[in-house]
Tab-separated table of C-alpha atoms in Angstrom:
chain	number	residue	atom	x	y	z
A	25	MET	CA	-20.717	23.828	-15.974
A	26	LEU	CA	-22.494	27.331	-15.699
A	27	LYS	CA	-23.242	28.058	-12.228
A	28	THR	CA	-26.876	28.911	-11.472
A	29	ARG	CA	-27.398	32.043	-9.538
A	30	PRO	CA	-29.995	32.013	-6.597
A	31	ILE	CA	-33.321	33.576	-7.592
A	32	LEU	CA	-33.113	36.386	-4.788
A	33	LEU	CA	-29.838	37.615	-6.429
A	34	GLN	CA	-31.389	37.494	-9.856
A	35	CYS	CA	-34.043	39.751	-8.526
A	36	ALA	CA	-31.605	41.981	-6.647
A	37	GLU	CA	-29.668	42.672	-9.950
A	38	MET	CA	-32.964	43.386	-11.810
A	39	LEU	CA	-34.425	45.610	-9.443
A	40	ILE	CA	-31.045	47.579	-9.143
A	41	LEU	CA	-30.907	47.796	-12.891
A	42	PHE	CA	-34.499	49.292	-13.122
A	43	ALA	CA	-34.078	51.598	-10.095
A	44	ALA	CA	-30.898	53.056	-11.616
A	45	LEU	CA	-32.944	53.679	-14.779
A	46	MET	CA	-35.708	55.201	-12.967
A	47	ALA	CA	-33.293	57.360	-10.870
A	48	VAL	CA	-31.886	58.978	-14.178
A	49	ASP	CA	-35.409	59.251	-15.602
A	50	HIS	CA	-36.843	60.780	-12.760
A	51	GLY	CA	-33.856	62.869	-11.538
A	52	PHE	CA	-32.437	64.376	-14.778
A	53	LEU	CA	-34.957	63.833	-17.315
A	54	LYS	CA	-38.994	64.434	-17.638
A	55	GLY	CA	-40.022	61.116	-15.930
A	56	ASP	CA	-41.797	59.657	-18.839
A	57	ALA	CA	-40.226	56.642	-18.947
A	58	PHE	CA	-37.622	57.518	-21.554
A	59	SER	CA	-40.728	58.252	-24.148
A	60	ASP	CA	-38.430	60.649	-26.215
A	61	LEU	CA	-35.383	58.123	-26.448
A	62	ASN	CA	-35.047	55.416	-29.179
A	63	PRO	CA	-33.954	52.754	-28.409
A	64	ASN	CA	-35.399	52.979	-25.268
A	65	PRO	CA	-33.052	52.360	-22.004
A	66	TYR	CA	-35.359	49.799	-20.474
A	67	TRP	CA	-34.167	47.467	-23.159
A	68	LEU	CA	-31.240	46.848	-21.181
A	69	PRO	CA	-32.715	45.144	-18.193
A	70	VAL	CA	-34.808	42.928	-20.684
A	71	LEU	CA	-31.796	41.895	-22.595
A	72	ILE	CA	-29.350	41.528	-19.881
A	73	MET	CA	-31.544	39.368	-18.118
A	74	ALA	CA	-32.644	37.387	-20.944
A	75	LEU	CA	-28.908	36.584	-21.992
A	76	ALA	CA	-27.595	35.807	-18.525
A	77	TYR	CA	-30.425	33.851	-16.963
A	78	GLY	CA	-32.743	32.705	-19.492
A	79	THR	CA	-36.431	33.176	-20.521
A	80	GLY	CA	-37.835	33.431	-17.185
A	81	ALA	CA	-35.598	36.244	-15.997
A	82	GLY	CA	-35.968	37.947	-19.299
A	83	LEU	CA	-39.960	37.901	-19.306
A	84	ALA	CA	-39.887	39.006	-15.912
A	85	ALA	CA	-37.688	42.198	-16.623
A	86	GLY	CA	-40.147	42.649	-19.811
A	87	ALA	CA	-42.990	42.940	-17.498
A	88	ILE	CA	-41.430	45.080	-14.966
A	89	ALA	CA	-40.252	47.486	-18.146
A	90	SER	CA	-43.860	47.096	-19.476
A	91	ALA	CA	-45.604	48.267	-16.112
A	92	ILE	CA	-43.032	51.375	-15.963
A	93	TRP	CA	-44.017	52.073	-19.532
A	94	PHE	CA	-47.485	51.928	-19.186
A	95	ARG	CA	-47.484	53.797	-16.010
A	96	TRP	CA	-45.317	56.854	-16.818
A	97	SER	CA	-44.897	56.905	-20.809
A	98	ASN	CA	-46.353	60.268	-22.662
A	99	LEU	CA	-46.425	59.545	-26.454
A	100	TRP	CA	-49.058	62.130	-27.228
A	101	PRO	CA	-49.756	65.242	-25.124
A	102	GLY	CA	-52.842	65.844	-26.948
A	103	PRO	CA	-55.992	64.004	-27.744
A	104	ALA	CA	-55.383	61.113	-30.256
A	105	ASP	CA	-57.595	58.055	-31.609
A	106	HIS	CA	-57.968	55.802	-28.913
A	107	ILE	CA	-57.253	52.457	-30.714
A	108	GLU	CA	-54.090	54.130	-32.493
A	109	GLN	CA	-52.874	55.082	-29.129
A	110	GLN	CA	-53.189	51.802	-27.562
A	111	LEU	CA	-51.494	50.210	-30.376
A	112	ARG	CA	-48.509	52.460	-30.358
A	113	LEU	CA	-48.505	52.145	-26.622
A	114	SER	CA	-48.138	48.412	-26.881
A	115	ILE	CA	-45.564	47.925	-29.496
A	116	GLN	CA	-42.628	48.610	-27.083
A	117	PRO	CA	-43.876	46.247	-24.372
A	118	MET	CA	-44.706	43.630	-26.993
A	119	LEU	CA	-41.188	44.059	-28.419
A	120	TRP	CA	-39.782	43.658	-24.931
A	121	MET	CA	-41.458	40.409	-24.462
A	122	VAL	CA	-40.789	38.829	-27.625
A	123	THR	CA	-37.065	39.820	-27.451
A	124	ALA	CA	-37.003	38.502	-23.792
A	125	LEU	CA	-38.725	35.278	-25.175
A	126	VAL	CA	-36.446	34.442	-28.137
A	127	ALA	CA	-33.168	35.474	-26.283
A	128	GLY	CA	-33.933	33.718	-23.292
A	129	GLU	CA	-34.720	30.420	-25.373
A	130	VAL	CA	-31.429	31.081	-27.027
A	131	THR	CA	-29.666	31.344	-23.745
A	132	ALA	CA	-31.487	28.266	-22.262
A	133	SER	CA	-30.282	26.506	-25.260
A	134	ARG	CA	-26.572	27.326	-24.907
A	135	ARG	CA	-26.554	26.885	-21.649
A	136	ASN	CA	-28.018	23.217	-21.854
A	137	ARG	CA	-25.380	22.457	-24.471
A	138	ILE	CA	-22.663	23.477	-22.037
A	139	ALA	CA	-24.025	21.530	-19.720
A	140	ASP	CA	-24.247	18.295	-21.728
A	141	GLN	CA	-20.532	19.133	-22.764
A	142	GLU	CA	-19.773	19.330	-19.106
A	143	ARG	CA	-21.633	15.902	-18.285
A	144	ARG	CA	-19.922	14.262	-21.030
A	145	HIS	CA	-16.594	15.682	-19.754
A	146	GLN	CA	-17.133	14.400	-16.144
A	147	ALA	CA	-18.217	11.141	-17.750
A	148	MET	CA	-14.833	10.836	-19.570
A	149	ASP	CA	-12.860	11.907	-16.455
A	150	ARG	CA	-14.627	8.940	-14.814
A	151	ASN	CA	-13.951	6.500	-17.453
A	152	TRP	CA	-10.532	7.667	-17.706
A	153	LYS	CA	-10.101	6.948	-13.781
A	154	LYS	CA	-11.800	3.679	-14.087
A	155	LEU	CA	-9.357	2.818	-17.122
A	156	ALA	CA	-6.213	3.914	-14.850
A	157	ASP	CA	-7.351	1.970	-11.919
A	158	VAL	CA	-8.049	-1.260	-14.314
A	159	ILE	CA	-4.534	-0.694	-16.059
A	160	ALA	CA	-3.100	-0.350	-12.233
A	161	ARG	CA	-4.771	-3.512	-11.377
A	162	LEU	CA	-3.644	-5.194	-14.385
A	163	THR	CA	0.202	-4.160	-13.906
A	164	ALA	CA	0.108	-5.290	-10.262
A	165	THR	CA	-1.379	-8.581	-11.296
A	166	ASN	CA	1.092	-8.989	-14.224
A	167	ARG	CA	3.789	-8.264	-11.630
A	168	LYS	CA	2.238	-10.892	-9.114
A	169	LEU	CA	2.098	-13.525	-11.772
A	170	GLN	CA	5.844	-12.688	-12.891
A	171	VAL	CA	6.898	-13.206	-9.174
A	172	ARG	CA	4.787	-16.313	-8.886
A	173	ILE	CA	6.277	-17.889	-11.957
A	174	ALA	CA	9.727	-17.017	-10.859
A	175	THR	CA	8.976	-18.489	-7.341
A	176	GLU	CA	7.514	-21.637	-8.708
A	177	GLN	CA	10.212	-22.266	-10.977
A	178	ARG	CA	12.628	-21.758	-8.165
A	179	THR	CA	10.396	-24.220	-6.208
A	180	VAL	CA	10.600	-26.698	-8.708
A	181	VAL	CA	14.491	-26.715	-8.525
A	182	GLN	CA	14.206	-26.717	-4.494
A	183	THR	CA	11.721	-29.816	-4.646
A	184	ILE	CA	14.006	-31.849	-6.924
A	185	ALA	CA	16.944	-30.918	-4.444
A	186	ALA	CA	14.784	-32.037	-1.532
A	187	GLY	CA	13.883	-35.146	-3.347
A	188	LEU	CA	17.455	-35.873	-4.015
A	189	GLY	CA	18.503	-35.304	-0.497
A	190	LEU	CA	15.814	-38.507	0.465
A	191	ALA	CA	18.398	-40.608	-1.410
A	192	GLN	CA	21.321	-39.762	0.570
A	193	PRO	CA	22.475	-42.598	2.570
A	194	ASP	CA	23.275	-40.634	5.941
A	195	PRO	CA	19.929	-39.739	8.193
A	196	GLU	CA	21.189	-36.110	8.642
A	197	SER	CA	20.726	-35.511	4.720
A	198	GLN	CA	17.555	-37.230	4.839
A	199	VAL	CA	16.080	-35.295	7.647
A	200	ASP	CA	17.135	-31.931	6.148
A	201	ALA	CA	15.670	-33.094	2.828
A	202	VAL	CA	12.335	-33.842	4.826
A	203	ALA	CA	12.314	-30.499	6.481
A	204	ARG	CA	12.926	-28.790	3.029
A	205	MET	CA	9.994	-30.632	1.652
A	206	ILE	CA	7.795	-29.864	4.415
A	207	ALA	CA	8.818	-26.042	4.299
A	208	LEU	CA	8.182	-26.092	0.301
A	209	ALA	CA	4.554	-27.374	0.773
A	210	ALA	CA	3.604	-25.348	4.171
A	211	GLN	CA	5.236	-22.109	2.631
A	212	THR	CA	6.771	-21.499	6.056
A	213	GLU	CA	9.588	-22.494	7.820
A	214	ASP	CA	7.827	-22.301	11.260
A	215	PHE	CA	6.716	-25.984	12.062
A	216	THR	CA	7.744	-28.953	14.213
A	217	PHE	CA	7.726	-32.559	13.184
A	218	TYR	CA	6.454	-35.147	15.570
A	219	ASP	CA	7.042	-38.765	15.790
A	220	VAL	CA	4.285	-40.731	16.998
A	221	ARG	CA	5.602	-44.060	18.883
A	222	GLY	CA	2.927	-45.917	20.738
A	223	SER	CA	1.111	-43.124	23.159
A	224	GLN	CA	4.254	-41.088	22.761
A	225	VAL	CA	4.328	-37.973	20.573
A	226	ILE	CA	8.258	-37.038	20.114
A	227	ALA	CA	9.472	-33.607	18.752
A	228	ARG	CA	12.032	-34.612	16.150
A	229	PHE	CA	13.152	-31.500	14.230
A	230	GLY	CA	11.560	-28.223	13.154
A	231	GLY	CA	11.662	-25.761	10.365
A	232	LYS	CA	14.290	-22.840	10.776
A	233	ALA	CA	11.472	-20.451	12.177
A	234	ALA	CA	10.395	-23.117	14.621
A	235	PRO	CA	10.398	-22.424	18.378
A	236	GLY	CA	13.243	-23.203	20.206
A	237	GLN	CA	11.413	-25.489	22.743
A	238	PRO	CA	8.499	-27.291	21.018
A	239	PRO	CA	5.268	-28.042	22.813
A	240	ASP	CA	4.737	-31.277	24.421
A	241	LEU	CA	1.801	-32.805	22.711
A	242	THR	CA	1.879	-36.348	24.192
A	243	ARG	CA	-1.060	-35.743	26.619
A	244	SER	CA	-2.604	-32.951	24.376
A	245	PRO	CA	-6.216	-33.642	23.297
A	246	MET	CA	-5.066	-32.631	19.796
A	247	ALA	CA	-2.801	-35.799	19.636
A	248	GLN	CA	-5.323	-37.978	21.388
A	249	THR	CA	-7.804	-36.824	18.673
A	250	MET	CA	-5.305	-37.564	16.101
A	251	MET	CA	-4.528	-40.905	17.072
A	252	ALA	CA	-7.857	-42.069	17.692
A	253	ALA	CA	-8.879	-40.860	14.153
A	254	PRO	CA	-5.946	-39.445	12.033
A	255	ARG	CA	-7.126	-36.306	9.897
A	256	PRO	CA	-5.946	-32.702	9.204
A	257	LEU	CA	-7.013	-30.614	12.221
A	258	ARG	CA	-7.492	-27.054	11.248
A	259	SER	CA	-7.637	-23.764	13.585
A	260	ASP	CA	-9.750	-22.004	10.906
A	261	ARG	CA	-12.868	-24.714	11.741
A	262	ALA	CA	-14.984	-24.191	14.919
A	263	VAL	CA	-14.829	-27.998	15.419
A	264	ASP	CA	-10.782	-28.021	15.401
A	265	GLN	CA	-10.175	-24.690	16.792
A	266	ALA	CA	-10.070	-25.571	20.765
A	267	LEU	CA	-7.727	-28.363	19.983
A	268	VAL	CA	-5.161	-26.877	17.449
A	269	ALA	CA	-5.218	-22.980	18.420
A	270	PRO	CA	-3.014	-23.449	21.516
A	271	PHE	CA	-0.184	-24.913	19.311
A	272	GLY	CA	-0.501	-23.368	15.865
A	273	LEU	CA	-2.388	-23.248	12.687
A	274	LEU	CA	-2.749	-26.993	11.116
A	275	ALA	CA	-1.810	-30.323	12.344
A	276	VAL	CA	-1.118	-32.789	9.653
A	277	PRO	CA	-1.020	-36.573	10.132
A	278	VAL	CA	1.215	-38.700	8.549
A	279	PRO	CA	0.059	-42.082	8.043
A	280	ASP	CA	2.151	-45.383	7.894
A	281	GLY	CA	1.471	-48.180	5.596
A	282	GLU	CA	-1.225	-49.588	7.620
A	283	GLU	CA	-3.098	-46.316	7.657
A	284	ALA	CA	-2.352	-45.557	11.217
A	285	LEU	CA	-0.680	-42.344	12.743
A	286	ALA	CA	2.906	-42.382	12.159
A	287	ALA	CA	3.831	-38.647	12.638
A	288	ILE	CA	2.183	-35.373	13.038
A	289	ILE	CA	3.354	-31.990	11.099
A	290	LEU	CA	2.510	-29.189	13.320
A	291	ILE	CA	2.618	-25.858	11.424
A	292	HIS	CA	2.555	-23.152	13.843
A	293	SER	CA	2.343	-19.976	11.757
A	294	ALA	CA	2.238	-19.446	7.768
A	295	ALA	CA	2.480	-15.656	7.026
A	296	GLY	CA	0.940	-14.927	3.632
A	297	ALA	CA	-0.201	-18.611	3.045
A	298	ARG	CA	-3.797	-18.890	2.607
A	299	MET	CA	-5.644	-21.991	4.653
A	300	THR	CA	-7.538	-23.282	1.602
A	301	GLU	CA	-8.518	-26.769	0.771
A	302	ALA	CA	-5.788	-26.940	-1.728
A	303	TYR	CA	-3.116	-25.856	0.720
A	304	VAL	CA	-4.372	-28.526	3.025
A	305	ALA	CA	-4.293	-31.329	0.358
A	306	GLN	CA	-0.686	-30.247	-0.682
A	307	LEU	CA	0.325	-31.054	2.771
A	308	LEU	CA	-1.273	-34.212	2.962
A	309	GLN	CA	0.117	-35.308	-0.466
A	310	VAL	CA	3.595	-34.728	1.159
A	311	ALA	CA	2.558	-36.410	4.448
A	312	ASP	CA	1.485	-39.449	2.570
A	313	LEU	CA	4.683	-39.461	0.608
A	314	LEU	CA	6.747	-39.331	3.839
A	315	GLY	CA	4.362	-41.898	5.575
A	316	LYS	CA	5.530	-44.461	2.742
A	317	CYS	CA	9.204	-44.361	3.762
A	318	PRO	CA	9.207	-45.762	7.368
A	319	ALA	CA	12.829	-45.820	7.766
A	320	LEU	CA	13.130	-42.163	7.515
A	321	PHE	CA	11.565	-42.002	11.066
A	322	GLY	CA	13.554	-44.653	12.478
A	323	ARG	CA	11.044	-47.272	13.030
A	324	ASP	CA	13.339	-49.811	11.687
A	325	GLN	CA	15.473	-51.246	14.503
A	326	SER	CA	18.520	-51.178	12.457
A	327	PHE	CA	17.858	-47.748	11.522
A	328	ALA	CA	16.946	-46.456	14.977
A	329	ALA	CA	20.466	-45.909	15.981
A	330	LYS	CA	21.425	-43.818	13.085
A	331	TRP	CA	18.640	-41.467	13.666
A	332	LEU	CA	20.372	-38.042	13.976
A	333	VAL	CA	18.826	-34.513	13.644
A	334	PRO	CA	21.143	-31.948	12.123
A	335	GLU	CA	22.462	-29.090	14.589
A	336	GLY	CA	20.119	-26.141	14.620
A	337	LYS	CA	17.061	-28.333	13.689
A	338	VAL	CA	16.445	-30.361	16.854
A	339	ALA	CA	13.510	-29.587	18.582
């Protein structure tokens, strides 16, 4: 876009032009506003200002040139017809003003077209930037979807493998399968599985990222609350925060066949996972599935002696 000069700078340029012409006129010529020259040099400021700055500057220059012309021009040294003299005296200023008006409007129209083109160019630049941002977001989304699809495919395979592990006869394989199922549902290895027997809450096993010494939940308000009314306790809810926050993010109850509390899955941390309703519902489904297999948790007397936790996963 064309830069608009300040009005004071325009006035200064105009005055310098007229001052230079007047200095030449009064210093080297007769000082009669170049009455003997045709075309008159005072056309220069009028044309320059009209072409450079538009109608307003051109008319101002025409007005100054006309004032100088009326003050110092000397077309007829002798007596002449008054009306004819006024007519001839007014022709030059009239031409200056008409030329300033026409040239100024042409300049203004040209500058407006250039300004419109510049605005359209800037709008196109903004649209290109927005389009580039949209393409970048779509590319990132596509990449995330590809990763998610690949991850989900891998998760399906891992879930099938974990399900097959539950069918193994030895307790160690079963515990490992349970741990893998919980890790897949929780999207983290930082968890601990607690078995509830009577009033005791015993840590049985944990994920690979679980702390070495699991917290004791037997006398904790969290365990007492879940034993009284089994329900998920979430640290992102104000009513549950004081109960869960000292131990982790989420406590999921594992019910037995009679809807009593059989175990607790405590999620200590889950980097990258969002605590949504779907996330909690998925863990509740896994907990319900595990609750339907009481033999896995050693509540059968014949199975209790065989309850062994694999090395490296004992809490």
